[in-house]
Each structure stands twice: as C-alpha cells, then as structure tokens.
mmCIF file of C-alpha atoms and ligand atoms in Angstrom:
data_model
loop_
_atom_site.group_PDB
_atom_site.id
_atom_site.type_symbol
_atom_site.label_atom_id
_atom_site.label_comp_id
_atom_site.label_asym_id
_atom_site.label_seq_id
_atom_site.Cartn_x
_atom_site.Cartn_y
_atom_site.Cartn_z
ATOM 1 C CA UNK A 1 72.316 -185.006 -63.866
ATOM 2 C CA UNK A 2 70.039 -186.284 -66.587
ATOM 3 C CA UNK A 3 67.343 -188.591 -65.211
ATOM 4 C CA UNK A 4 67.879 -192.094 -66.623
ATOM 5 C CA UNK A 5 65.028 -194.597 -66.550
ATOM 6 C CA UNK A 6 66.130 -197.806 -64.822
ATOM 7 C CA UNK A 7 65.084 -199.772 -67.880
ATOM 8 C CA UNK A 8 67.737 -197.967 -69.920
ATOM 9 C CA UNK A 9 70.486 -198.615 -67.364
ATOM 10 C CA UNK A 10 73.313 -197.751 -69.733
ATOM 11 C CA UNK A 11 73.720 -196.556 -73.281
ATOM 12 C CA UNK A 12 74.680 -198.990 -75.976
ATOM 13 C CA UNK A 13 78.093 -197.419 -76.287
ATOM 14 C CA UNK A 14 78.777 -197.664 -72.535
ATOM 15 C CA UNK A 15 77.463 -201.181 -72.502
ATOM 16 C CA UNK A 16 79.799 -202.118 -75.331
ATOM 17 C CA UNK A 17 82.641 -200.475 -73.477
ATOM 18 C CA UNK A 18 81.982 -202.489 -70.323
ATOM 19 C CA UNK A 19 81.582 -205.581 -72.509
ATOM 20 C CA UNK A 20 84.921 -204.804 -74.084
ATOM 21 C CA UNK A 21 86.428 -204.829 -70.621
ATOM 22 C CA UNK A 22 84.790 -208.097 -69.680
ATOM 23 C CA UNK A 23 86.125 -209.669 -72.857
ATOM 24 C CA UNK A 24 89.664 -208.536 -72.079
ATOM 25 C CA UNK A 25 89.212 -209.655 -68.457
ATOM 26 C CA UNK A 26 88.267 -213.124 -69.638
ATOM 27 C CA UNK A 27 91.246 -213.167 -72.003
ATOM 28 C CA UNK A 28 93.547 -212.229 -69.127
ATOM 29 C CA UNK A 29 92.019 -214.935 -66.973
ATOM 30 C CA UNK A 30 92.708 -217.508 -69.665
ATOM 31 C CA UNK A 31 96.324 -216.553 -70.256
ATOM 32 C CA UNK A 32 97.119 -215.906 -66.602
ATOM 33 C CA UNK A 33 95.805 -218.773 -64.497
ATOM 34 C CA UNK A 34 94.304 -217.776 -61.159
ATOM 35 C CA UNK A 35 95.568 -220.812 -59.283
ATOM 36 C CA UNK A 36 96.490 -219.765 -55.756
ATOM 37 C CA UNK A 37 100.195 -220.475 -56.178
ATOM 38 C CA UNK A 38 100.415 -218.199 -59.223
ATOM 39 C CA UNK A 39 98.574 -215.349 -57.577
ATOM 40 C CA UNK A 40 100.883 -212.847 -55.930
ATOM 41 C CA UNK A 41 99.627 -211.915 -52.489
ATOM 42 C CA UNK A 42 99.581 -208.170 -51.909
ATOM 43 C CA UNK A 43 100.387 -207.660 -48.252
ATOM 44 C CA UNK A 44 99.251 -204.349 -46.766
ATOM 45 C CA UNK A 45 102.593 -204.058 -44.976
ATOM 46 C CA UNK A 46 104.735 -204.613 -48.116
ATOM 47 C CA UNK A 47 106.422 -201.548 -49.639
ATOM 48 C CA UNK A 48 104.452 -200.268 -52.615
ATOM 49 C CA UNK A 49 105.992 -200.261 -56.078
ATOM 50 C CA UNK A 50 104.691 -197.210 -57.920
ATOM 51 C CA UNK A 51 103.385 -197.655 -61.467
ATOM 52 C CA UNK A 52 105.420 -195.683 -64.059
ATOM 53 C CA UNK A 53 104.029 -192.231 -64.864
ATOM 54 C CA UNK A 54 103.624 -193.014 -68.579
ATOM 55 C CA UNK A 55 101.414 -195.974 -67.655
ATOM 56 C CA UNK A 56 99.322 -193.962 -65.193
ATOM 57 C CA UNK A 57 98.874 -191.262 -67.825
ATOM 58 C CA UNK A 58 97.918 -193.524 -70.716
ATOM 59 C CA UNK A 59 95.456 -196.082 -69.283
ATOM 60 C CA UNK A 60 92.465 -194.098 -68.102
ATOM 61 C CA UNK A 61 88.755 -193.969 -67.520
ATOM 62 C CA UNK A 62 87.442 -190.488 -68.256
ATOM 63 C CA UNK A 63 84.279 -190.850 -70.287
ATOM 64 C CA UNK A 64 83.989 -187.140 -71.048
ATOM 65 C CA UNK A 65 87.036 -187.741 -73.284
ATOM 66 C CA UNK A 66 85.938 -191.092 -74.741
ATOM 67 C CA UNK A 67 85.085 -194.639 -73.719
ATOM 68 C CA UNK A 68 88.304 -196.514 -74.520
ATOM 69 C CA UNK A 69 91.250 -196.606 -72.100
ATOM 70 C CA UNK A 70 93.499 -194.789 -74.589
ATOM 71 C CA UNK A 71 90.927 -192.114 -75.572
ATOM 72 C CA UNK A 72 91.506 -189.710 -72.657
ATOM 73 C CA UNK A 73 95.287 -189.504 -73.154
ATOM 74 C CA UNK A 74 95.022 -189.302 -76.942
ATOM 75 C CA UNK A 75 92.352 -186.572 -76.894
ATOM 76 C CA UNK A 76 93.404 -183.025 -77.785
ATOM 77 C CA UNK A 77 94.253 -181.006 -74.655
ATOM 78 C CA UNK A 78 91.134 -178.868 -74.808
ATOM 79 C CA UNK A 79 90.177 -178.582 -71.127
ATOM 80 C CA UNK A 80 91.175 -175.177 -69.770
ATOM 81 C CA UNK A 81 92.439 -175.975 -66.258
ATOM 82 C CA UNK A 82 93.811 -172.575 -65.268
ATOM 83 C CA UNK A 83 92.151 -170.474 -64.003
ATOM 84 C CA UNK A 84 89.898 -173.003 -62.211
ATOM 85 C CA UNK A 85 87.279 -172.316 -59.590
ATOM 86 C CA UNK A 86 86.035 -174.777 -56.974
ATOM 87 C CA UNK A 87 82.782 -173.828 -55.289
ATOM 88 C CA UNK A 88 82.124 -175.108 -51.769
ATOM 89 C CA UNK A 89 78.476 -174.812 -50.881
ATOM 90 C CA UNK A 90 75.311 -176.580 -49.652
ATOM 91 C CA UNK A 91 72.965 -176.288 -46.671
ATOM 92 C CA UNK A 92 75.587 -178.000 -44.502
ATOM 93 C CA UNK A 93 78.252 -175.340 -45.077
ATOM 94 C CA UNK A 94 78.174 -172.229 -42.892
ATOM 95 C CA UNK A 95 81.044 -170.708 -44.870
ATOM 96 C CA UNK A 96 80.189 -171.048 -48.535
ATOM 97 C CA UNK A 97 82.484 -169.725 -51.223
ATOM 98 C CA UNK A 98 83.979 -169.982 -54.678
ATOM 99 C CA UNK A 99 87.736 -170.324 -54.563
ATOM 100 C CA UNK A 100 90.351 -169.910 -57.247
ATOM 101 C CA UNK A 101 92.510 -173.010 -57.258
ATOM 102 C CA UNK A 102 95.618 -170.800 -57.220
ATOM 103 C CA UNK A 103 94.414 -169.388 -53.873
ATOM 104 C CA UNK A 104 93.757 -172.883 -52.521
ATOM 105 C CA UNK A 105 97.350 -173.803 -53.435
ATOM 106 C CA UNK A 106 98.541 -170.759 -51.487
ATOM 107 C CA UNK A 107 96.489 -171.729 -48.452
ATOM 108 C CA UNK A 108 97.304 -175.424 -47.985
ATOM 109 C CA UNK A 109 100.471 -177.499 -48.070
ATOM 110 C CA UNK A 110 100.570 -180.024 -50.906
ATOM 111 C CA UNK A 111 101.223 -183.469 -49.397
ATOM 112 C CA UNK A 112 102.598 -186.640 -51.025
ATOM 113 C CA UNK A 113 100.808 -189.962 -50.533
ATOM 114 C CA UNK A 114 101.590 -193.226 -52.322
ATOM 115 C CA UNK A 115 98.426 -195.341 -52.534
ATOM 116 C CA UNK A 116 97.053 -198.439 -54.177
ATOM 117 C CA UNK A 117 94.379 -197.675 -56.770
ATOM 118 C CA UNK A 118 91.824 -200.406 -57.503
ATOM 119 C CA UNK A 119 89.309 -200.059 -60.326
ATOM 120 C CA UNK A 120 85.963 -201.872 -60.060
ATOM 121 C CA UNK A 121 86.925 -203.497 -63.384
ATOM 122 C CA UNK A 122 89.536 -205.563 -61.443
ATOM 123 C CA UNK A 123 92.750 -203.803 -62.442
ATOM 124 C CA UNK A 124 95.092 -201.864 -60.205
ATOM 125 C CA UNK A 125 98.019 -199.466 -60.039
ATOM 126 C CA UNK A 126 100.117 -197.819 -57.308
ATOM 127 C CA UNK A 127 100.081 -194.033 -57.614
ATOM 128 C CA UNK A 128 102.290 -191.440 -55.891
ATOM 129 C CA UNK A 129 99.764 -188.628 -55.492
ATOM 130 C CA UNK A 130 100.247 -185.016 -54.496
ATOM 131 C CA UNK A 131 97.323 -183.162 -52.999
ATOM 132 C CA UNK A 132 95.422 -181.632 -50.121
ATOM 133 C CA UNK A 133 93.563 -183.761 -47.556
ATOM 134 C CA UNK A 134 89.847 -183.279 -48.225
ATOM 135 C CA UNK A 135 89.054 -182.728 -44.530
ATOM 136 C CA UNK A 136 91.010 -179.456 -44.583
ATOM 137 C CA UNK A 137 88.699 -177.865 -47.171
ATOM 138 C CA UNK A 138 85.610 -179.258 -45.497
ATOM 139 C CA UNK A 139 86.652 -177.928 -42.106
ATOM 140 C CA UNK A 140 87.258 -174.509 -43.691
ATOM 141 C CA UNK A 141 83.650 -174.555 -44.978
ATOM 142 C CA UNK A 142 82.480 -174.796 -41.327
ATOM 143 C CA UNK A 143 80.151 -177.791 -41.572
ATOM 144 C CA UNK A 144 76.971 -177.596 -39.485
ATOM 145 C CA UNK A 145 74.626 -180.357 -38.276
ATOM 146 C CA UNK A 146 73.028 -180.588 -41.742
ATOM 147 C CA UNK A 147 76.333 -181.723 -43.317
ATOM 148 C CA UNK A 148 75.643 -185.468 -43.449
ATOM 149 C CA UNK A 149 77.014 -186.152 -46.939
ATOM 150 C CA UNK A 150 79.394 -184.537 -49.408
ATOM 151 C CA UNK A 151 78.509 -184.311 -53.093
ATOM 152 C CA UNK A 152 81.121 -183.726 -55.789
ATOM 153 C CA UNK A 153 80.197 -182.332 -59.198
ATOM 154 C CA UNK A 154 82.685 -182.293 -62.037
ATOM 155 C CA UNK A 155 83.281 -180.267 -65.204
ATOM 156 C CA UNK A 156 80.911 -181.013 -68.071
ATOM 157 C CA UNK A 157 81.679 -178.569 -70.860
ATOM 158 C CA UNK A 158 80.733 -179.643 -74.360
ATOM 159 C CA UNK A 159 83.048 -177.043 -75.871
ATOM 160 C CA UNK A 160 86.059 -178.455 -73.994
ATOM 161 C CA UNK A 161 85.286 -182.181 -73.710
ATOM 162 C CA UNK A 162 84.579 -184.200 -76.862
ATOM 163 C CA UNK A 163 82.277 -186.702 -75.125
ATOM 164 C CA UNK A 164 80.715 -184.442 -72.459
ATOM 165 C CA UNK A 165 77.230 -185.462 -73.566
ATOM 166 C CA UNK A 166 77.641 -189.124 -72.527
ATOM 167 C CA UNK A 167 74.653 -190.256 -70.488
ATOM 168 C CA UNK A 168 76.414 -190.041 -67.087
ATOM 169 C CA UNK A 169 77.390 -186.384 -67.103
ATOM 170 C CA UNK A 170 77.977 -184.227 -65.207
ATOM 171 C CA UNK A 171 79.909 -186.939 -63.353
ATOM 172 C CA UNK A 172 78.742 -186.810 -59.742
ATOM 173 C CA UNK A 173 80.095 -188.615 -56.703
ATOM 174 C CA UNK A 174 79.432 -188.644 -52.984
ATOM 175 C CA UNK A 175 80.714 -189.600 -49.543
ATOM 176 C CA UNK A 176 79.339 -189.583 -46.028
ATOM 177 C CA UNK A 177 80.741 -186.698 -44.008
ATOM 178 C CA UNK A 178 82.659 -189.218 -41.881
ATOM 179 C CA UNK A 179 84.295 -190.702 -44.989
ATOM 180 C CA UNK A 180 85.123 -187.256 -46.303
ATOM 181 C CA UNK A 181 86.795 -186.322 -42.998
ATOM 182 C CA UNK A 182 88.975 -189.461 -43.027
ATOM 183 C CA UNK A 183 92.665 -188.524 -43.434
ATOM 184 C CA UNK A 184 93.016 -190.919 -46.400
ATOM 185 C CA UNK A 185 90.596 -188.915 -48.558
ATOM 186 C CA UNK A 186 92.678 -186.656 -50.781
ATOM 187 C CA UNK A 187 91.975 -183.911 -53.288
ATOM 188 C CA UNK A 188 94.786 -184.719 -55.697
ATOM 189 C CA UNK A 189 96.463 -182.059 -57.778
ATOM 190 C CA UNK A 190 99.475 -184.001 -59.045
ATOM 191 C CA UNK A 191 101.223 -187.330 -59.581
ATOM 192 C CA UNK A 192 104.998 -187.854 -59.204
ATOM 193 C CA UNK A 193 105.294 -184.150 -58.252
ATOM 194 C CA UNK A 194 103.936 -183.107 -61.664
ATOM 195 C CA UNK A 195 100.538 -181.456 -62.135
ATOM 196 C CA UNK A 196 97.708 -183.820 -63.086
ATOM 197 C CA UNK A 197 97.273 -184.270 -66.824
ATOM 198 C CA UNK A 198 93.890 -183.707 -68.447
ATOM 199 C CA UNK A 199 93.309 -187.496 -68.592
ATOM 200 C CA UNK A 200 94.007 -188.066 -64.889
ATOM 201 C CA UNK A 201 91.540 -185.386 -63.802
ATOM 202 C CA UNK A 202 93.325 -182.051 -63.971
ATOM 203 C CA UNK A 203 93.409 -179.794 -62.179
ATOM 204 C CA UNK A 204 91.831 -181.401 -59.082
ATOM 205 C CA UNK A 205 90.266 -184.817 -58.433
ATOM 206 C CA UNK A 206 89.312 -187.114 -55.606
ATOM 207 C CA UNK A 207 91.473 -190.009 -54.391
ATOM 208 C CA UNK A 208 89.833 -192.579 -52.074
ATOM 209 C CA UNK A 209 92.277 -195.475 -51.901
ATOM 210 C CA UNK A 210 89.946 -197.870 -50.039
ATOM 211 C CA UNK A 211 87.154 -197.523 -52.612
ATOM 212 C CA UNK A 212 86.754 -198.585 -56.216
ATOM 213 C CA UNK A 213 88.208 -196.058 -58.633
ATOM 214 C CA UNK A 214 84.896 -194.787 -59.995
ATOM 215 C CA UNK A 215 84.398 -192.905 -56.710
ATOM 216 C CA UNK A 216 87.396 -190.686 -57.528
ATOM 217 C CA UNK A 217 85.640 -187.914 -59.463
ATOM 218 C CA UNK A 218 87.881 -185.972 -61.852
ATOM 219 C CA UNK A 219 88.077 -182.247 -62.611
ATOM 220 C CA UNK A 220 85.899 -181.198 -59.655
ATOM 221 C CA UNK A 221 84.084 -177.856 -59.892
ATOM 222 C CA UNK A 222 81.692 -178.010 -56.931
ATOM 223 C CA UNK A 223 81.685 -179.585 -53.469
ATOM 224 C CA UNK A 224 78.361 -179.525 -51.632
ATOM 225 C CA UNK A 225 77.731 -180.375 -47.974
ATOM 226 C CA UNK A 226 74.241 -181.852 -48.022
ATOM 227 C CA UNK A 227 71.691 -183.678 -45.849
ATOM 228 C CA UNK A 228 70.636 -186.448 -48.247
ATOM 229 C CA UNK A 229 72.735 -189.259 -49.708
ATOM 230 C CA UNK A 230 73.661 -187.980 -53.196
ATOM 231 C CA UNK A 231 72.621 -189.940 -56.274
ATOM 232 C CA UNK A 232 75.957 -190.695 -57.882
ATOM 233 C CA UNK A 233 76.687 -191.233 -61.579
ATOM 234 C CA UNK A 234 77.306 -194.979 -61.743
ATOM 235 C CA UNK A 235 74.652 -195.724 -59.136
ATOM 236 C CA UNK A 236 72.145 -193.995 -61.408
ATOM 237 C CA UNK A 237 73.531 -195.619 -64.536
ATOM 238 C CA UNK A 238 73.269 -199.136 -63.119
ATOM 239 C CA UNK A 239 72.078 -199.369 -59.489
ATOM 240 C CA UNK A 240 72.306 -203.159 -59.460
ATOM 241 C CA UNK A 241 76.040 -203.140 -60.157
ATOM 242 C CA UNK A 242 77.377 -199.878 -58.683
ATOM 243 C CA UNK A 243 76.422 -198.602 -55.259
ATOM 244 C CA UNK A 244 77.099 -195.534 -53.151
ATOM 245 C CA UNK A 245 79.804 -196.936 -50.849
ATOM 246 C CA UNK A 246 81.840 -199.019 -53.343
ATOM 247 C CA UNK A 247 84.402 -200.162 -50.755
ATOM 248 C CA UNK A 248 86.879 -202.717 -52.076
ATOM 249 C CA UNK A 249 86.148 -206.241 -50.848
ATOM 250 C CA UNK A 250 87.521 -209.397 -52.510
ATOM 251 C CA UNK A 251 84.666 -211.427 -51.009
ATOM 252 C CA UNK A 252 81.851 -209.475 -52.668
ATOM 253 C CA UNK A 253 81.982 -210.121 -56.399
ATOM 254 C CA UNK A 254 80.681 -207.812 -59.056
ATOM 255 C CA UNK A 255 77.564 -209.408 -60.593
ATOM 256 C CA UNK A 256 79.558 -210.047 -63.785
ATOM 257 C CA UNK A 257 83.087 -210.803 -62.558
ATOM 258 C CA UNK A 258 85.171 -211.761 -59.532
ATOM 259 C CA UNK A 259 86.653 -209.100 -57.260
ATOM 260 C CA UNK A 260 88.985 -211.643 -55.636
ATOM 261 C CA UNK A 261 92.019 -210.633 -57.658
ATOM 262 C CA UNK A 262 93.247 -207.796 -59.843
ATOM 263 C CA UNK A 263 95.370 -207.328 -62.953
ATOM 264 C CA UNK A 264 98.347 -205.125 -62.084
ATOM 265 C CA UNK A 265 98.683 -202.642 -64.934
ATOM 266 C CA UNK A 266 102.204 -202.595 -66.355
ATOM 267 C CA UNK A 267 103.180 -205.877 -64.666
ATOM 268 C CA UNK A 268 102.883 -209.529 -65.470
ATOM 269 C CA UNK A 269 100.118 -211.354 -63.679
ATOM 270 C CA UNK A 270 97.482 -210.742 -61.089
ATOM 271 C CA UNK A 271 97.473 -210.304 -57.336
ATOM 272 C CA UNK A 272 94.950 -210.929 -54.619
ATOM 273 C CA UNK A 273 92.691 -208.033 -53.791
ATOM 274 C CA UNK A 274 92.709 -206.887 -50.162
ATOM 275 C CA UNK A 275 89.800 -205.883 -47.957
ATOM 276 C CA UNK A 276 89.367 -202.105 -48.216
ATOM 277 C CA UNK A 277 92.238 -202.326 -50.710
ATOM 278 C CA UNK A 278 94.655 -202.791 -47.805
ATOM 279 C CA UNK A 279 93.413 -199.807 -45.739
ATOM 280 C CA UNK A 280 91.142 -201.660 -43.270
ATOM 281 C CA UNK A 281 92.977 -200.290 -40.216
ATOM 282 C CA UNK A 282 92.206 -196.757 -41.319
ATOM 283 C CA UNK A 283 88.597 -197.104 -42.524
ATOM 284 C CA UNK A 284 86.868 -200.292 -41.300
ATOM 285 C CA UNK A 285 85.407 -198.419 -38.309
ATOM 286 C CA UNK A 286 83.332 -196.296 -40.697
ATOM 287 C CA UNK A 287 81.146 -199.229 -41.743
ATOM 288 C CA UNK A 288 78.840 -201.960 -40.514
ATOM 289 C CA UNK A 289 78.991 -205.718 -41.025
ATOM 290 C CA UNK A 290 81.346 -207.152 -43.641
ATOM 291 C CA UNK A 291 78.456 -209.330 -44.801
ATOM 292 C CA UNK A 292 76.410 -206.250 -45.750
ATOM 293 C CA UNK A 293 76.695 -205.983 -49.535
ATOM 294 C CA UNK A 294 75.514 -202.357 -49.419
ATOM 295 C CA UNK A 295 79.001 -201.268 -48.381
ATOM 296 C CA UNK A 296 80.864 -203.304 -51.004
ATOM 297 C CA UNK A 297 79.529 -202.610 -54.466
HETATM 298 N N1 MTE B 301 85.603 -188.771 -63.339
HETATM 299 C C1 MTE B 301 84.950 -188.264 -64.402
HETATM 300 N N2 MTE B 301 84.627 -186.956 -64.388
HETATM 301 N N3 MTE B 301 84.601 -189.032 -65.473
HETATM 302 C C2 MTE B 301 84.882 -190.366 -65.522
HETATM 303 O O1 MTE B 301 84.553 -191.034 -66.508
HETATM 304 N N4 MTE B 301 85.872 -192.278 -64.352
HETATM 305 C C3 MTE B 301 86.059 -192.867 -63.032
HETATM 306 C C4 MTE B 301 86.973 -191.990 -62.147
HETATM 307 N N5 MTE B 301 86.608 -190.591 -62.255
HETATM 308 C C5 MTE B 301 85.566 -190.939 -64.411
HETATM 309 C C6 MTE B 301 85.932 -190.090 -63.332
HETATM 310 C C7 MTE B 301 86.590 -194.217 -63.083
HETATM 311 S S1 MTE B 301 85.511 -195.432 -63.611
HETATM 312 C C8 MTE B 301 87.855 -194.530 -62.672
HETATM 313 S S2 MTE B 301 88.371 -196.159 -62.530
HETATM 314 C C9 MTE B 301 88.835 -193.480 -62.368
HETATM 315 O O2 MTE B 301 88.323 -192.169 -62.575
HETATM 316 C C10 MTE B 301 90.045 -193.678 -63.271
HETATM 317 O O3 MTE B 301 91.080 -192.815 -62.917
HETATM 318 P P1 MTE B 301 92.441 -192.877 -63.749
HETATM 319 O O4 MTE B 301 92.094 -192.784 -65.205
HETATM 320 O O5 MTE B 301 93.249 -191.728 -63.277
HETATM 321 O O6 MTE B 301 93.065 -194.216 -63.428
#
C-alpha cells in the first residue's frame, strides 16, 4: 500500500468521482422527495427481491478498472482469473498455504445466500450470492492466539487492470477475527449461480452484508491472520470519512450526506436504511454502544 499523506486525502480524479456521486445523489433527492410517506420501509423480515443480474453486473465500483460506475463492466476482460491462487498466511495462522482456487472449490460446498448490499454512497441492491463461508477457510488455517484481525489483499496487476495504479491500490480490507468468523461473512465466487464477472470481483471476493460495500474487497489474492488492526484502503485515503468497521447505521450520517435512506438500484424511489443493514440479530453482539461513531463509518 502506497503511503498517502493525510493532507492529500484523495487524488483529484477520485475526488471528482465522489463529487460526481454527490451531485447525482442530490439530483435523486430533488426528484424523489424523502418525505416519510414516500419512503418505502425495508423490513428485515420482508422477503428480498433480488436485483436483476444485468443491473448487478453493470453498476459497479472497481477502481482498478476505472472510476465511473460503467467503467468496470465496459473494460476489456483482461484479468486472468483461472488459474488463481489465494494465499492464507500471517503470524496468526499455524497452517499457512497457497491454494489453487480450483482445489478450494473441490474442498468446500458452494452455498447460496441472498443478501442486501448497501454502498456507503447510499445506494443498494439485493444480490443472490454463491460462495464459501469465510470462517471455513480461516478455521482450516488453524488460527492461534495472535490471530486478532484478518487482512485481505487484492490483485493489483498493471498489465491486467487498466487503472491498477490508482492511489488506493492494492485494495486492502480488514475485519476483526470475530467478524471474520461470523456465519454471514462470505467469500463469494458467483451470483445467480453464475461465476463472478470481472467487474463484480472475479474470481473471489468478500461479502459482508451488514457493512458498507467498500469492505467487500474484490479479486482477493491474500488473506493474512494478523495481530494489529490493518490499515485499510479507504481508511487511508480519507480517515475522516471511512473507518475500519463501516457498519451500516441510518443514524450516523456520512460527513457529506445522509445515511438514513438509500436509492434502490433498478427501482423507482428510495427506502429507509436499516441498522446493520437489517442483520442486527446476527451481528450486533460483536460491537459496543450504538452511539459510538467508530463502529459506524
Ligand atoms: N475491491 C477492489 N479491489 N477495488 C475497488 O475499487 N470497490 C469497493 C468494493 N470492493 C472496490 C472493491 C466498493 S466502494 C464497493 S461499493 C463494492 O466493491 C462494489 O461492489 P459491486 O460493484 O459488486 O457492487
């Protein structure tokens, strides 16, 4: 990870990209009033309506392939995703190793999980994922007492990714070991029973449905069990706006926009955002006070 002075916070291009989003967010807010009666309430117990595959595959954040939402899907398919090796290592792993993804597929059952997906930019989808629960791979690495956090490092190959040299690469994310062992944390390999596309993070990415989408690192090449809280990409890019935990909470606004509601991609209108994105029963016990901003940005 390139060290970035705090004064720089984010490159001009990234800044413009985030600005672009804010502008479209404001436009949406103007055309779609947020008055309570017009805001659909998303109930955690309601059946989920999955977003169409074409929508999931064409509205993406994957800066290694460009800054606009359409860039990743329109980019040439240059990332070689097979063969693919995932290394599991770090002082906290007694059983370190580099594993061919084909062997991982042979070892673990691929499960299906339909989850809400909430981006920090206040838009959302519902995605039918296929993948392997993260805790299974972590358990296989035989974590020891030094495994306090898990660090994820993703592909950053300038010959295969047109924008790999953006200031945040290699994209790095992290979880506490307790978060990583939660059954909701998934290493996704597919959507709608089809392999992930390059733009959605092929061949393997994180899915953490109770957290903002930037935590879900794409195209993972290394998983490290470590003692210290990892410095993650967006935290380093802009520590005032993006933290380590990034749990969804409608009552803790982003410094530049509300997190109280979300634009549902592919649908008309907005809906209320739910605490932990609707997964409070499964994850609230992992955290401290709801008033503690540290957990919610
Ligand atoms: N992973 C990498 N390697 N590079 C990225 O730019 N963007 C993150 C996350 N994972 C990103 C990434 C952000 S900001 C979001 S919201 C999600 O991927 C978007 O996932 P999606 O495009 O599948 O909706």
